[in-house]
Coordinates of C-alpha atoms and ligand atoms in Angstrom, one line a residue:
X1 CA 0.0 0.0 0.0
X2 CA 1.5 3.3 -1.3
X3 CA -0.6 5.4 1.2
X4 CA -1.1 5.3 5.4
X5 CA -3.7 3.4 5.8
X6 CA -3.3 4.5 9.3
X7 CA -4.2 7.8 8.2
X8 CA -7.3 6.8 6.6
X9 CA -10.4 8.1 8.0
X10 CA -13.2 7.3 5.6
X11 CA -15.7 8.6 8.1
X12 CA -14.1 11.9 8.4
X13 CA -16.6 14.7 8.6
X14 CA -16.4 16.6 5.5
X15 CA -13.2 15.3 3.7
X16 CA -11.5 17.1 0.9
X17 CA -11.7 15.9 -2.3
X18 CA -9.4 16.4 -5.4
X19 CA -11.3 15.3 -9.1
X20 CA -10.4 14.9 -12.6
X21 CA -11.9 14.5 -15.5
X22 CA -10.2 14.1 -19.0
X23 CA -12.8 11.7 -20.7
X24 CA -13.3 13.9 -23.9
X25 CA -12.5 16.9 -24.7
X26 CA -12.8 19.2 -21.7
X27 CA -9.8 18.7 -19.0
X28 CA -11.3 19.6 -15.7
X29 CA -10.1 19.7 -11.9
X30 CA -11.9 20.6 -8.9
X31 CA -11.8 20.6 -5.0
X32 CA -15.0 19.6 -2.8
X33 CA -14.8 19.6 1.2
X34 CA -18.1 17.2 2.1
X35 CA -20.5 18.4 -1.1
X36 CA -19.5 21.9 -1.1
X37 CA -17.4 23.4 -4.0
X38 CA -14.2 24.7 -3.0
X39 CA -13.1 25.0 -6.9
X40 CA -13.6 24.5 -10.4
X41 CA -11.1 24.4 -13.3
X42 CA -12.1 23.5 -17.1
X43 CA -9.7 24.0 -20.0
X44 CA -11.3 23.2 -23.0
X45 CA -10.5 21.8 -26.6
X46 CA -13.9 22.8 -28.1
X47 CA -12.8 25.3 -30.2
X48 CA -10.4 23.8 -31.5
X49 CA -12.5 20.5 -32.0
X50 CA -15.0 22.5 -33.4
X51 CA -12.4 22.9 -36.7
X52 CA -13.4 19.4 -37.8
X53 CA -17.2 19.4 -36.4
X54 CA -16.5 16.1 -34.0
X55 CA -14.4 15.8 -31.4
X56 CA -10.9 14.1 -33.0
X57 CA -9.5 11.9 -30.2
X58 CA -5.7 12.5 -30.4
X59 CA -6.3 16.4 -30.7
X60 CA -8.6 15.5 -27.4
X61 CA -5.7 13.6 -26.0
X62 CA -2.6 16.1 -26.9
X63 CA -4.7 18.8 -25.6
X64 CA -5.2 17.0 -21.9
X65 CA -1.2 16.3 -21.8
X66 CA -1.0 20.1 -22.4
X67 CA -3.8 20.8 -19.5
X68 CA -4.2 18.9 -17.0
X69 CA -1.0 19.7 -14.7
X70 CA -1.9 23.2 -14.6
X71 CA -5.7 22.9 -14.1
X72 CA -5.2 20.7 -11.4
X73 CA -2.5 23.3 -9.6
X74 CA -5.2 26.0 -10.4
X75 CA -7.6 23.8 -8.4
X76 CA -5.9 22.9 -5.5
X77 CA -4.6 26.9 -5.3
X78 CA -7.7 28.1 -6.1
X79 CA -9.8 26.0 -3.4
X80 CA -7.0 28.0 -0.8
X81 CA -5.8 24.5 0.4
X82 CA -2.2 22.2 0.1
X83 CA -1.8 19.4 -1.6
X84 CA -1.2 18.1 1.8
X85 CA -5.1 18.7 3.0
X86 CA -6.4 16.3 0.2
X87 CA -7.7 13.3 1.7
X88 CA -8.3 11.3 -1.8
X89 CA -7.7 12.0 -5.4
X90 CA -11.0 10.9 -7.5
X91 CA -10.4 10.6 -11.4
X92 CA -12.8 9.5 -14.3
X93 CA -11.4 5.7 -15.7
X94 CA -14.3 5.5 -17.7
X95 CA -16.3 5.8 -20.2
X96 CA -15.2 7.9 -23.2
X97 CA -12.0 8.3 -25.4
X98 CA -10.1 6.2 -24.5
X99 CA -6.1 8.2 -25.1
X100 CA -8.0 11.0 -23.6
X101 CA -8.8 9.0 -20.4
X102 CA -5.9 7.6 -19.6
X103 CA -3.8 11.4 -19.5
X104 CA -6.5 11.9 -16.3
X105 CA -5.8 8.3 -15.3
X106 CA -2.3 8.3 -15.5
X107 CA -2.0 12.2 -14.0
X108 CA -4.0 10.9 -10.9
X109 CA -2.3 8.0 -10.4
X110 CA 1.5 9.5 -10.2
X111 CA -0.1 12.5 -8.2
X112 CA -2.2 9.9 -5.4
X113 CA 0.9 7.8 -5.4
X114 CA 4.0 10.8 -5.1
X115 CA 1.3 12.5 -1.8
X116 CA 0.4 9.1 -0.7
X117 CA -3.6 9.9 -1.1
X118 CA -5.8 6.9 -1.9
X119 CA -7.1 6.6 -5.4
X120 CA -10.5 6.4 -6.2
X121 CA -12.0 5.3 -9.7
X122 CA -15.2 7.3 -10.7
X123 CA -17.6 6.5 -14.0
X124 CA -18.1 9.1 -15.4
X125 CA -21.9 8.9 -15.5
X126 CA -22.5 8.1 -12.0
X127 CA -20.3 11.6 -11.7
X128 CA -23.0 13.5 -13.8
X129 CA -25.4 11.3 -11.4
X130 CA -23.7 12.7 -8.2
X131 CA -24.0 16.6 -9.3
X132 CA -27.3 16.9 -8.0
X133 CA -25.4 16.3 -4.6
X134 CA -23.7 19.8 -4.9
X135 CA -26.7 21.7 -5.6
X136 CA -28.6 20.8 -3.0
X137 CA -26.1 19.0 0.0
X138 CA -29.0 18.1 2.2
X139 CA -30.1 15.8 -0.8
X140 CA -31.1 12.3 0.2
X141 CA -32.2 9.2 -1.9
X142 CA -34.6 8.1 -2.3
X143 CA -35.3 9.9 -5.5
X144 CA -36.2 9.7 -9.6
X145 CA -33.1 10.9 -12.0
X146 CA -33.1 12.3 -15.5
X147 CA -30.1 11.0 -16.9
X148 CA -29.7 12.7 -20.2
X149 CA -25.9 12.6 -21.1
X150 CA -24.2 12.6 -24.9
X151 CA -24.2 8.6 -24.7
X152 CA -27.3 7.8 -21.9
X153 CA -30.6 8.8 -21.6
X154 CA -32.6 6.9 -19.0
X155 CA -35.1 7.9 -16.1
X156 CA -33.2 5.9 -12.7
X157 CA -34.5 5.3 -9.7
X158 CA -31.8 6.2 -7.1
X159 CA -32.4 3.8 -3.6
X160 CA -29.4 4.9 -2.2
X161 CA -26.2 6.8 -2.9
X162 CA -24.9 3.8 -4.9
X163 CA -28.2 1.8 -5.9
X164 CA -30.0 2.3 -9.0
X165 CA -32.9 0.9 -10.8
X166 CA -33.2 1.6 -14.3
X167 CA -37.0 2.2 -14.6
X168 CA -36.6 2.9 -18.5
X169 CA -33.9 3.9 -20.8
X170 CA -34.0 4.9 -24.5
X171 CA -34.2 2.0 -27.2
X172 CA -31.5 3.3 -29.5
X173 CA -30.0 6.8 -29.4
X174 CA -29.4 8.5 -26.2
X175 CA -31.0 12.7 -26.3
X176 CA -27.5 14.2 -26.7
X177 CA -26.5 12.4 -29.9
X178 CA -30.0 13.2 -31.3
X179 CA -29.6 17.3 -30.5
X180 CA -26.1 16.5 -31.7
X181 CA -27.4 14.9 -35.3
X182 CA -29.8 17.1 -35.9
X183 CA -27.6 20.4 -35.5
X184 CA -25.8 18.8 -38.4
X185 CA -28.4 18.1 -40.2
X186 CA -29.5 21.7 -39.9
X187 CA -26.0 23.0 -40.4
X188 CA -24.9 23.7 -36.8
X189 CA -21.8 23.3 -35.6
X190 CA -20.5 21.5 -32.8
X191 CA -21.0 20.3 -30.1
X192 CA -24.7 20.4 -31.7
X193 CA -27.3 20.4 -28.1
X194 CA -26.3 24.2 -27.1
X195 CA -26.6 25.2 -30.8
X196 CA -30.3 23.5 -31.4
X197 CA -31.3 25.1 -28.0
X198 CA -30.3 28.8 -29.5
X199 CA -31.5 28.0 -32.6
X200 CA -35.1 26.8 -31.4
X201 CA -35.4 30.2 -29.4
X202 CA -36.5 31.5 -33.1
X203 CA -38.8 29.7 -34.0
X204 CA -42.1 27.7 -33.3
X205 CA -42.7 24.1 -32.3
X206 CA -45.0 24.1 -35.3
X207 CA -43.7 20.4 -37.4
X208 CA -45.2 17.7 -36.8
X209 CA -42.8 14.8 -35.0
X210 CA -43.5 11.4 -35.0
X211 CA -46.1 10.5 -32.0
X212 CA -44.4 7.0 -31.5
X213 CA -42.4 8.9 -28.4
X214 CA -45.1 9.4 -26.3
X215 CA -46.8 6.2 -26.7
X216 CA -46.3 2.8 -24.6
X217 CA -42.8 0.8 -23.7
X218 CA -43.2 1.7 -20.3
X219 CA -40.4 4.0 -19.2
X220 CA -38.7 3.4 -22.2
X221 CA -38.3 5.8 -25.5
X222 CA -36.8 5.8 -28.6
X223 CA -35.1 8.6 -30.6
X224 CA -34.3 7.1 -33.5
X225 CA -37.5 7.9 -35.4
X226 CA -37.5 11.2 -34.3
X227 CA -34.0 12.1 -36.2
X228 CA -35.1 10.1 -39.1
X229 CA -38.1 12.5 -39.4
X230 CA -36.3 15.7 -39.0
X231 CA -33.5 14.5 -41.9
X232 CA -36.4 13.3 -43.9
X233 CA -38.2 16.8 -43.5
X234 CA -35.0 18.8 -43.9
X235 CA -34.0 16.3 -47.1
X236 CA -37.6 16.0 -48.8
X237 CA -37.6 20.0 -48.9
X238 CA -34.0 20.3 -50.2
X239 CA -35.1 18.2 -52.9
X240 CA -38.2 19.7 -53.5
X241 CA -36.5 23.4 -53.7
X242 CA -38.6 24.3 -50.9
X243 CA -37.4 26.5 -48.0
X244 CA -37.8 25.7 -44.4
X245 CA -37.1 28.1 -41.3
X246 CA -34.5 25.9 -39.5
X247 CA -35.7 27.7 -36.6
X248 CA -39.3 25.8 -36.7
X249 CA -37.4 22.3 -37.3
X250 CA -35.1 23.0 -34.3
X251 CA -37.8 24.0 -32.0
X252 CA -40.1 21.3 -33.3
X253 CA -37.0 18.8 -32.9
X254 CA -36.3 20.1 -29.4
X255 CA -40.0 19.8 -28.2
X256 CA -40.8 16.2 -29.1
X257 CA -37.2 15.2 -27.6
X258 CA -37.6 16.9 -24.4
X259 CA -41.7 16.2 -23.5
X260 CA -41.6 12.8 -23.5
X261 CA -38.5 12.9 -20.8
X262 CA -40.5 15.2 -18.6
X263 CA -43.7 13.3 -19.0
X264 CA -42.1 10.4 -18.2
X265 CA -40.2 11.2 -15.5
X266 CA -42.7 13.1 -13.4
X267 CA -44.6 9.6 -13.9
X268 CA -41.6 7.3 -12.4
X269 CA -41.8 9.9 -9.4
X270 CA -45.5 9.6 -8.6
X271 CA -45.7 6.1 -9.4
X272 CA -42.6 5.3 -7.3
X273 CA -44.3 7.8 -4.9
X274 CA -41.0 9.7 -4.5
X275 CA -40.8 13.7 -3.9
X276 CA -37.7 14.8 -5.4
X277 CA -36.7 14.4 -8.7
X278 CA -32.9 15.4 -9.8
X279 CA -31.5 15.5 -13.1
X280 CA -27.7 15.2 -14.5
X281 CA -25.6 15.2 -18.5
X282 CA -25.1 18.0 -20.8
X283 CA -29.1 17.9 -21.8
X284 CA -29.7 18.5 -18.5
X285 CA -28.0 21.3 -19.2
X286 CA -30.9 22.7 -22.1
X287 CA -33.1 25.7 -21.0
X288 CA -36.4 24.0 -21.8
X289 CA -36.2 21.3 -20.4
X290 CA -35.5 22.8 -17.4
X291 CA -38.1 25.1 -17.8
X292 CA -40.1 22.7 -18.6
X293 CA -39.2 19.8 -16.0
X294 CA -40.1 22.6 -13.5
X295 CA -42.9 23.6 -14.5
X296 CA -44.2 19.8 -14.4
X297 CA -42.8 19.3 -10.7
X298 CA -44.6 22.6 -9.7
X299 CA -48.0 21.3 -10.9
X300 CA -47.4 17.9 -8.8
X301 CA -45.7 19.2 -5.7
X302 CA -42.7 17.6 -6.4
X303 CA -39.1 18.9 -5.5
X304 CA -36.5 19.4 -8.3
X305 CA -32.8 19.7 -7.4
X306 CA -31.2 20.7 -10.9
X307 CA -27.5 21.3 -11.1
X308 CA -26.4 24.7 -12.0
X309 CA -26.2 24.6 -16.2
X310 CA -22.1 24.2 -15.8
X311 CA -22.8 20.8 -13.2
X312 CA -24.9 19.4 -16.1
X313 CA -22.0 19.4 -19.1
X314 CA -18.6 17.4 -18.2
X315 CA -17.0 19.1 -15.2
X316 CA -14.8 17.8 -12.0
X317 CA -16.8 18.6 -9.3
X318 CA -18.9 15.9 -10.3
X319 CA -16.4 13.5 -10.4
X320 CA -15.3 14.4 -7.0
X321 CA -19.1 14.4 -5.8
X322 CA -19.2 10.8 -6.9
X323 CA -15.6 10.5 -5.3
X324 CA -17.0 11.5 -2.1
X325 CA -19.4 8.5 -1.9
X326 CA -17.2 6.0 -2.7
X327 CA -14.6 7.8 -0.2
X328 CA -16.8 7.2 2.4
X329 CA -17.6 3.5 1.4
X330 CA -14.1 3.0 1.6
X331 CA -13.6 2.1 -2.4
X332 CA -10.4 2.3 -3.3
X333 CA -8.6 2.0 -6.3
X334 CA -5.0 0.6 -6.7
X335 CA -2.4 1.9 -9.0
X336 CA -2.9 -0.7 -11.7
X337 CA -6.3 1.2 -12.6
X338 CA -6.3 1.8 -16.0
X339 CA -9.1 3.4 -18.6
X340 CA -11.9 1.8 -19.9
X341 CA -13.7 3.4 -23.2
X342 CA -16.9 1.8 -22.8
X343 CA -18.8 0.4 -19.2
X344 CA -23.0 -0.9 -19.8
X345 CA -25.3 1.1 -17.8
X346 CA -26.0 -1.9 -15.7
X347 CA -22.3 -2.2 -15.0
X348 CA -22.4 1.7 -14.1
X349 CA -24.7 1.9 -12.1
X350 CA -23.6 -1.5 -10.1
X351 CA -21.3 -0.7 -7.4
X352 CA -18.7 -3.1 -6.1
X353 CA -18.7 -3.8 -2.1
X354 CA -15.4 -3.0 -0.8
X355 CA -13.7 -5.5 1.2
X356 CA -12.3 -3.3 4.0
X357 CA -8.7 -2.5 3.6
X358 CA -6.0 -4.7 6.0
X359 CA -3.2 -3.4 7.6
X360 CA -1.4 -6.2 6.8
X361 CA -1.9 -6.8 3.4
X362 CA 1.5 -5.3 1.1
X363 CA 2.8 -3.8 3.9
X364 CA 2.9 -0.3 4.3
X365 CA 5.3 0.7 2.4
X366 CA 5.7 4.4 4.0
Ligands
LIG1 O1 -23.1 14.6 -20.5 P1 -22.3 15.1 -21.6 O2 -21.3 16.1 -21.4 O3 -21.6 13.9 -22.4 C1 -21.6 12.6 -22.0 O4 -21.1 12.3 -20.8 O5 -22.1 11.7 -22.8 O6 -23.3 15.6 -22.7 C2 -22.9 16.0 -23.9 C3 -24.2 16.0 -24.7 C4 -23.9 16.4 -26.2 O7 -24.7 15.5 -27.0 C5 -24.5 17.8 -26.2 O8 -24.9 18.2 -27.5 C6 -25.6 17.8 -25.2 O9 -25.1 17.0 -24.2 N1 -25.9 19.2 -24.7 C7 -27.1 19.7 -24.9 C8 -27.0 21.0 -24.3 N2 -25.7 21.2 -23.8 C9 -25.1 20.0 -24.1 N3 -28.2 19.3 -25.5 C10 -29.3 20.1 -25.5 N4 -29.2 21.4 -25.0 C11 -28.1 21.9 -24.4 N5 -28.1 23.1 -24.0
LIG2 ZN1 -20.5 13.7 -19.7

């Protein structure tokens, strides 16, 4: 054991947590004490990924090796504590790009083991999960969750801190990569959700979108036949030489995607007969849906924790949020961690028992 396990207080008040996230293309650091926010550093690649309308992994990767040493001193300063105060250094392993996960990986791993500060492996979607945490600290499960990420969209039921239920998930494409298709189909550039959203402020949900959203699969929903029918409207008037007012198509677009995941969600609440619903991922992050999510928990008395817009997108803090939990159940990674580009919801939403750590085991090789 690289660390002193002596030391080791998992039930430690409010202990001070270092995160990192590198898992595309935004290299992030922050510093929680319990579940408030001490700081919160992003350096993005955006711009420059926004060149070749996709992220393009190696510039992702490059730009992290550039990054991340700085953000990370920027956090740490910027939070007004030493490297000494950080009781464990929380990094994402997993999922995303797979170069740009291992700079965080790797970066965390030399820092834990040259402070001797236990290392905890975070997925990045139970961090998006775990934001909610930081908005609201007196949070407690249980509660419903919106998870509408880039890769996931799924409405969870959260039993505990660490146990999930999937009460429905989308049958194909998660929200994100359908905001994210349909910004190129209309000629937006990337990353495509924040794009639509500004776009659809001009215009009128006035299209007609397939109804197929709405209707049965339980919790689940599909998106696949709703980008189908925005390309087939935005192709079928190309070819016809007709105009369209991208506007309408993006507001149209934006309403079907985003109804169904309130409708559905206020429903998981009330039928799980749960008050509080919480949401987390970069859609999360789109003004109406949040409008529109609380307008829907208004009308049924339920409470809605929402991360600030910044807590919805990739950041650290969430990382460390989810850090914290596993902190305190005492899961600990070793230094053989390594990244992992893609993890199953189930698997993500699993979390591993900890056998508690012995003294005795390695030694401690102070
Ligand atoms: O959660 P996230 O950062 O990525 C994953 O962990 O997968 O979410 C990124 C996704 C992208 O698809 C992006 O277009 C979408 O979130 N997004 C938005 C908005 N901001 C980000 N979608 C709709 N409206 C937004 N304002
Ligand atoms: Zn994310």
């Amino acid at each position: 054991m690289y660390y002193s396990l002596e030391k080791l207080d998992t039930k430690k008040k409010d202990p001070i947590i270092l995160g990192i996230e590198s898992s595309c293309d935004e290299t992030a650091a922050a510093v929680i004490q319990g579940r408030k926010i001490l700081s919160d550093e992003i350096a993005s690649s955006a711009n420059v990924q926004a060149l070749f309308g996709g992220v393009v992994p190696e510039i992702a990767s490059r730009a992290h090796t550039d990054a991340v040493a700085q953000v990370v001193k920027n956090a740490v300063e910027k939070a007004g504590i030493t490297y000494d105060d950080i009781d464990g250094v929380a990094v994402t392993y997993g999922a995303g790009l797979l170069g740009a996960l291992l700079v965080g990986v790797s970066f965390a791993k030399a820092f834990a083991y040259a402070l001797k500060k236990p290392l905890i492996a975070v997925d990045h979607i139970r961090g998006h999960l775990a934001a909610a945490y930081l908005d609201c600290p007196t949070l407690q499960p249980p509660f419903i969750t919106l998870l509408a990420s880039g890769g996931h969209t799924a409405i969870l039921y959260a039993k505990s801190e660490e146990e999930f239920e999937i009460l429905g998930a989308t049958l194909d494409d998660a929200a994100g990569e359908a905001f994210d298709k349909v910004a190129r189909v209309l000629g937006l550039p990337y990353p495509g959700g924040p794009h639509v959203e500004r776009c659809a402020k001009e215009g009128a949900a006035n299209i007609p979108m397939p109804k197929m959203l709405k209707g049965g699969g339980g919790y689940n929903f599909s998106y696949s036949g709703l980008k189908t029918a925005v390309i087939n409207y935005c192709h079928t008037k190309e070819q016809k030489g007709e105009t369209f007012e991208k506007a309408d198509v993006a507001a149209s677009f934006q309403s079907a995607a985003v109804d169904v995941l309130v409708e559905k969600t206020v429903e998981a609440a009330l039928e799980k007969g749960v008050n509080t619903i919480t949401a987390g991922g970069g859609v999360a992050a789109n003004g109406y849906l949040r409008e529109e999510l609380k307008k829907a928990c208004e009308k049924k008395g339920l409470k809605l924790v929402l991360p600030e817009k910044r807590y919805c997108t990739d950041n650290a803090a969430m990382i460390a949020s989810e850090g914290l939990i596993q902190y305190r159940l005492g899961n600990f990674a070793d230094l053989s961690l390594t990244a992992r580009a893609s993890i199953p919801l189930s698997a993500t939403l699993k979390t591993v028992q900890p056998k508690p750590p012995k003294k005795t085991v390695g030694g401690n090789r102070e």
